[in-house]
Short mmCIF file of C-alpha atoms and ligand atoms in Angstrom, two decimals:
data_model
loop_
_atom_site.label_atom_id
_atom_site.label_comp_id
_atom_site.label_asym_id
_atom_site.label_seq_id
_atom_site.Cartn_x
_atom_site.Cartn_y
_atom_site.Cartn_z
CA MET A 195 0.17 -0.30 -0.06
CA SER A 196 0.72 3.63 -0.84
CA SER A 197 3.18 5.35 2.40
CA VAL A 198 2.44 8.75 0.67
CA THR A 199 1.12 12.05 2.11
CA THR A 200 0.07 14.34 -0.23
CA ALA A 201 -2.23 17.31 -1.42
CA SER A 202 -5.98 15.90 -0.78
CA LEU A 203 -8.24 16.73 -3.96
CA LYS A 204 -11.01 14.42 -4.19
CA PHE A 205 -12.06 13.00 -7.71
CA ARG A 206 -15.74 11.69 -8.01
CA ARG A 207 -14.84 9.71 -10.88
CA LEU A 208 -11.72 8.24 -11.74
CA LEU A 209 -10.33 6.54 -15.14
CA LEU A 210 -6.86 4.40 -14.53
CA THR A 211 -6.53 2.27 -17.85
CA GLY A 212 -4.14 -0.33 -18.21
CA ALA A 213 -5.19 -1.24 -14.66
CA ALA A 214 -4.11 -4.73 -14.56
CA GLY A 215 -0.38 -3.83 -15.99
CA GLY A 216 2.85 -3.96 -13.72
CA LEU A 217 2.62 0.58 -12.68
CA GLY A 218 -1.78 -0.25 -13.68
CA ARG A 219 -1.19 -2.41 -10.58
CA GLN A 220 0.81 0.51 -7.91
CA LEU A 221 -2.24 2.98 -8.81
CA ARG A 222 -4.90 0.68 -8.67
CA GLN A 223 -4.22 0.76 -5.13
CA ARG A 224 -2.34 4.13 -4.36
CA LEU A 225 -5.18 6.00 -6.64
CA LYS A 226 -8.16 4.54 -4.54
CA PRO A 227 -8.27 6.72 -1.75
CA HIS A 228 -8.11 9.94 -3.95
CA CYS A 229 -11.49 9.54 -5.77
CA GLU A 230 -15.02 8.25 -5.06
CA HIS A 231 -15.15 5.56 -7.88
CA LEU A 232 -12.00 4.27 -9.91
CA ARG A 233 -13.37 2.69 -12.92
CA LEU A 234 -10.47 -0.15 -13.75
CA SER A 235 -10.03 -0.43 -17.94
CA ASP A 236 -7.43 -3.29 -19.63
CA ILE A 237 -7.54 -5.99 -21.94
CA ALA A 238 -6.11 -8.68 -19.54
CA ASP A 239 -7.69 -9.84 -16.20
CA LEU A 240 -8.44 -7.26 -13.82
CA GLY A 241 -9.52 -9.62 -11.26
CA ASP A 242 -12.41 -9.24 -8.83
CA ALA A 243 -13.99 -5.16 -7.89
CA SER A 244 -12.93 -3.62 -4.67
CA PRO A 245 -15.38 -1.69 -2.99
CA GLY A 246 -15.37 1.45 -5.09
CA GLU A 247 -14.26 0.25 -8.31
CA GLU A 248 -15.32 -0.41 -11.48
CA LEU A 249 -14.23 -2.72 -14.27
CA MET A 250 -15.00 -2.04 -17.69
CA PRO A 251 -12.64 -3.62 -20.04
CA ALA A 252 -11.92 -2.25 -23.44
CA ARG A 253 -10.05 -2.16 -25.95
CA LEU A 254 -8.34 1.21 -26.93
CA GLU A 255 -9.34 0.39 -30.99
CA ASP A 256 -13.12 -0.11 -30.27
CA ALA A 257 -14.06 3.43 -30.24
CA PRO A 258 -17.24 2.93 -28.95
CA ALA A 259 -15.90 1.27 -25.97
CA VAL A 260 -13.69 3.90 -24.96
CA HIS A 261 -16.68 6.42 -25.30
CA ALA A 262 -18.67 4.69 -22.86
CA LEU A 263 -15.11 4.07 -20.80
CA LEU A 264 -14.51 8.02 -20.30
CA HIS A 265 -18.50 8.76 -19.13
CA GLU A 266 -18.62 10.71 -15.90
CA VAL A 267 -14.66 10.60 -15.41
CA ASP A 268 -13.20 14.01 -13.78
CA ALA A 269 -9.76 12.82 -15.45
CA VAL A 270 -8.18 9.70 -16.58
CA VAL A 271 -4.66 8.74 -16.25
CA HIS A 272 -3.99 6.58 -19.18
CA LEU A 273 -1.39 3.81 -19.06
CA GLY A 274 -3.11 1.47 -21.24
CA GLY A 275 -1.61 0.05 -24.62
CA VAL A 276 2.25 -1.16 -25.64
CA SER A 277 4.54 -0.68 -23.86
CA THR A 278 7.31 -1.96 -24.79
CA GLU A 279 9.03 -1.75 -28.15
CA GLN A 280 6.67 -4.78 -30.52
CA PRO A 281 5.71 -5.11 -34.23
CA TRP A 282 4.38 -2.18 -35.36
CA GLN A 283 0.23 -3.58 -36.01
CA PRO A 284 -0.68 -3.85 -32.24
CA ILE A 285 1.28 -0.41 -31.92
CA LEU A 286 -0.92 0.77 -34.34
CA GLU A 287 -3.71 -0.26 -33.15
CA ALA A 288 -3.16 0.50 -29.50
CA ASN A 289 -0.65 3.37 -29.34
CA ILE A 290 -2.02 5.53 -32.13
CA ILE A 291 -6.11 4.68 -33.43
CA GLY A 292 -6.24 4.04 -29.66
CA VAL A 293 -4.68 6.86 -28.26
CA TYR A 294 -6.88 8.94 -30.61
CA HIS A 295 -9.74 7.02 -28.96
CA LEU A 296 -9.07 8.99 -26.54
CA TYR A 297 -8.90 12.04 -26.45
CA GLU A 298 -11.92 12.06 -29.03
CA ALA A 299 -13.90 10.63 -26.76
CA ALA A 300 -12.52 13.44 -23.71
CA ARG A 301 -13.65 16.07 -26.63
CA LYS A 302 -17.15 14.40 -26.61
CA GLN A 303 -17.44 13.75 -23.03
CA GLY A 304 -15.91 16.87 -21.51
CA VAL A 305 -13.41 15.38 -19.56
CA LYS A 306 -10.39 17.83 -19.22
CA ARG A 307 -7.67 16.59 -17.59
CA ILE A 308 -5.62 13.11 -19.00
CA VAL A 309 -2.60 11.75 -17.61
CA PHE A 310 -0.15 10.02 -19.92
CA ALA A 311 1.82 7.67 -19.74
CA SER A 312 4.59 8.78 -21.95
CA SER A 313 8.25 6.87 -22.35
CA ASN A 314 12.12 7.70 -22.17
CA HIS A 315 12.23 6.43 -25.21
CA VAL A 316 10.47 9.50 -27.22
CA THR A 317 14.45 10.94 -26.32
CA GLY A 318 15.91 7.76 -26.21
CA PHE A 319 18.56 7.77 -28.73
CA TYR A 320 20.47 11.15 -26.99
CA ARG A 321 23.47 10.09 -24.95
CA GLN A 322 23.93 9.31 -22.18
CA ASP A 323 26.24 11.81 -21.95
CA GLU A 324 23.43 14.14 -22.69
CA VAL A 325 21.22 16.12 -19.95
CA ILE A 326 17.89 17.62 -22.04
CA ASP A 327 14.86 18.97 -21.17
CA ALA A 328 11.39 18.61 -22.48
CA HIS A 329 11.89 21.96 -25.29
CA ASP A 330 14.32 19.32 -27.13
CA PRO A 331 13.33 17.86 -30.21
CA VAL A 332 12.22 14.06 -29.47
CA ARG A 333 14.72 11.24 -30.36
CA PRO A 334 12.71 8.13 -30.41
CA ASP A 335 15.15 4.92 -30.27
CA GLY A 336 11.66 2.79 -31.73
CA LEU A 337 8.41 2.03 -32.94
CA TYR A 338 7.63 1.98 -29.51
CA GLY A 339 8.80 4.98 -28.59
CA VAL A 340 7.59 6.92 -31.67
CA SER A 341 3.90 6.19 -30.74
CA LYS A 342 4.29 7.82 -27.89
CA ALA A 343 5.21 10.64 -29.61
CA PHE A 344 2.71 10.93 -31.65
CA GLY A 345 1.14 10.71 -28.14
CA GLU A 346 2.57 14.12 -26.86
CA ASN A 347 1.88 15.55 -30.36
CA LEU A 348 -2.04 14.30 -29.93
CA SER A 349 -2.57 15.68 -26.75
CA ARG A 350 -1.01 18.94 -27.87
CA PHE A 351 -3.44 19.63 -30.23
CA TYR A 352 -5.87 18.27 -28.25
CA PHE A 353 -4.65 21.20 -25.34
CA ASP A 354 -4.76 23.67 -28.25
CA ARG A 355 -7.68 22.78 -29.86
CA HIS A 356 -9.90 21.90 -27.53
CA GLY A 357 -8.80 22.82 -24.03
CA ILE A 358 -8.17 19.02 -22.99
CA GLU A 359 -5.05 19.69 -19.66
CA THR A 360 -2.14 16.89 -20.42
CA VAL A 361 0.35 15.58 -18.03
CA CYS A 362 2.33 13.16 -20.01
CA LEU A 363 5.16 11.76 -18.07
CA ARG A 364 8.69 10.37 -20.25
CA ILE A 365 8.19 7.29 -17.37
CA GLY A 366 12.06 6.56 -16.55
CA SER A 367 12.22 2.69 -15.58
CA SER A 368 9.68 1.86 -12.78
CA PHE A 369 10.71 -0.63 -11.33
CA PRO A 370 10.87 -2.25 -6.99
CA GLU A 371 14.63 -1.13 -7.50
CA PRO A 372 16.43 -0.40 -10.32
CA ARG A 373 17.74 -3.59 -12.21
CA ASP A 374 21.19 -1.87 -13.69
CA ARG A 375 23.52 0.86 -14.44
CA ARG A 376 21.07 2.49 -16.34
CA MET A 377 18.30 2.54 -14.05
CA LEU A 378 20.62 4.53 -11.60
CA ALA A 379 20.07 7.40 -14.05
CA THR A 380 16.19 6.44 -15.04
CA TRP A 381 14.49 4.41 -12.28
CA LEU A 382 10.71 5.73 -10.60
CA SER A 383 10.39 4.07 -7.17
CA TYR A 384 6.75 3.37 -6.97
CA ASP A 385 5.77 5.65 -4.33
CA ASP A 386 7.17 8.73 -6.52
CA LEU A 387 5.05 7.24 -9.22
CA GLU A 388 2.29 7.95 -7.17
CA ARG A 389 4.04 11.34 -6.53
CA LEU A 390 4.19 12.38 -10.09
CA VAL A 391 0.62 11.06 -10.68
CA VAL A 392 -1.77 13.10 -7.74
CA ALA A 393 0.68 16.02 -8.89
CA SER A 394 -0.30 15.81 -12.70
CA LEU A 395 -3.93 15.15 -11.06
CA THR A 396 -4.13 18.09 -9.15
CA ALA A 397 -1.76 21.10 -9.75
CA PRO A 398 -4.30 24.04 -10.60
CA LEU A 399 -3.15 24.61 -14.22
CA ALA A 400 -0.98 21.71 -16.40
CA GLY A 401 -1.58 23.10 -19.11
CA HIS A 402 0.04 20.80 -21.78
CA THR A 403 3.35 19.75 -19.56
CA ILE A 404 6.33 17.04 -20.27
CA VAL A 405 8.07 15.68 -17.30
CA PHE A 406 10.59 13.28 -17.28
CA GLY A 407 9.69 10.19 -14.95
CA MET A 408 12.29 9.75 -12.14
CA SER A 409 13.13 10.02 -8.26
CA ASP A 410 16.14 11.94 -7.35
CA ASN A 411 18.22 9.86 -8.33
CA THR A 412 22.26 11.37 -8.06
CA THR A 413 22.77 10.55 -11.56
CA THR A 414 20.88 12.14 -13.88
CA TRP A 415 20.46 12.88 -18.10
CA TRP A 416 17.11 14.76 -17.68
CA ASP A 417 15.91 18.68 -16.39
CA ASN A 418 12.25 19.03 -15.45
CA ARG A 419 12.72 22.40 -15.50
CA HIS A 420 9.52 23.39 -17.69
CA ALA A 421 7.31 21.41 -14.92
CA ALA A 422 7.81 22.59 -11.66
CA HIS A 423 4.70 24.32 -11.94
CA LEU A 424 2.88 20.67 -11.06
CA GLY A 425 5.01 20.31 -8.17
CA TYR A 426 6.18 17.56 -8.26
CA ARG A 427 8.81 16.47 -5.32
CA PRO A 428 10.46 13.49 -6.13
CA GLN A 429 12.21 11.64 -2.07
CA ASP A 430 13.24 8.14 -3.50
CA SER A 431 17.11 7.89 -4.75
CA SER A 432 18.91 4.86 -6.61
CA GLU A 433 21.98 5.53 -4.69
CA PRO A 434 21.35 3.06 -2.49
CA PHE A 435 21.79 1.08 -5.15
CA ARG A 436 24.08 1.88 -7.10
CA ALA A 437 26.80 -0.84 -5.59
CA THR A 438 24.57 -3.21 -6.08
CA ALA A 439 24.25 -2.25 -9.94
CA GLN A 440 27.58 -1.59 -9.93
CA ALA A 441 28.41 -5.59 -9.11
CA ARG A 442 25.86 -6.70 -11.60
CA GLN A 443 27.88 -4.57 -14.12
CA PRO A 444 31.49 -4.37 -13.72
CA THR A 445 32.56 -3.08 -16.72
CA LEU A 446 30.66 -1.71 -19.64
CA ASP A 447 31.79 -1.71 -23.87
CA ILE A 448 31.21 2.35 -24.24
CA THR A 449 31.40 1.33 -27.70
CA ASP A 450 27.98 -0.50 -27.53
CA PRO A 451 25.12 1.83 -28.85
CA VAL A 452 23.44 0.21 -25.78
CA VAL A 453 26.00 1.84 -23.32
CA VAL A 454 25.82 5.11 -25.07
CA HIS A 455 22.17 5.92 -25.38
CA GLN A 456 19.53 6.50 -22.57
CA GLY A 457 17.70 4.36 -24.11
CA GLY A 458 19.17 1.00 -23.19
CA GLY A 459 18.61 -1.80 -24.79
CA PHE A 460 15.76 -0.06 -26.60
CA VAL A 461 17.91 0.66 -29.62
CA ARG A 462 18.23 -2.55 -30.56
CA ILE A 463 15.28 -4.17 -30.81
CA GLY A 464 13.83 -5.22 -33.82
CA PRO A 465 12.64 -4.85 -36.76
CA PHE A 466 10.42 -7.91 -36.49
CA GLU A 467 10.52 -8.34 -39.98
C1 15L B 786 9.60 1.71 -20.87
O1 15L B 786 8.63 2.65 -21.69
C2 15L B 786 9.01 0.44 -20.58
O2 15L B 786 7.64 0.20 -20.31
C3 15L B 786 9.92 -0.11 -19.28
O3 15L B 786 9.26 -1.31 -19.92
C4 15L B 786 11.00 -0.21 -18.53
O4 15L B 786 11.57 -0.94 -20.16
C5 15L B 786 11.31 1.58 -19.80
O5 15L B 786 10.89 2.03 -20.66
C6 15L B 786 12.89 1.88 -19.37
O6 15L B 786 13.08 2.01 -20.35
O7 15L B 786 13.29 1.16 -18.55
#
């Protein structure tokens, strides 16, 4: 369960997509105190509904189903879709067509704030000796990163044209602990993930914001100066895991593209045909 104390603003109904995934399962527990009704969606099994939960399985490429998902919802946390490098078809269906359906549904149903799970793979081809911010051009490291850049751009358009606010979370590596040396820079603890999502939902004015989802790590490649208005204050750090991560990878081949680039292993996954 959550150990995080955050500014409380209770929503009547929140929608969490991708609720059966790794981060979805975390946020399912952690968002419940922030709303009366938590609507949960996924294509994978969601188990049984607890009090206050509404289960609504839906495929993102099914427009009527996505429209129904957003009915009478105050805000959305959109984790749904493909979250790793995969062949084009599933990425097209969930991350391109599906995200379009989500924003069209928000427009028609009058939903005014979305927290969109983007990814560090939107900028994965920057080098690990560079520090970037949200105004630097995208450099996706695969089709997955390209699809997340599409979601960022689509949400920008829906803000400019329709006033739907979006916070795009370029999530680093959100796991119980950093698994390798790269994750010393990219790690986002589950408690900080919760802090980031709640700050994104409750900031008085979010506009269209891109924020890198990371803990307060000593090694960092990302500068969140353009997201200071969210009030996100990470409280965890990868530093206590440094010795273990370094012992796991005592040497690094600095000519290997996986070691050079921020996207790590993603820079060489695929093509699949
Ligand atoms: C992501 O976007 C993935 O969803 C996640 O599984 C991790 O691999 C993460 O990036 C990462 O870069 O570590």
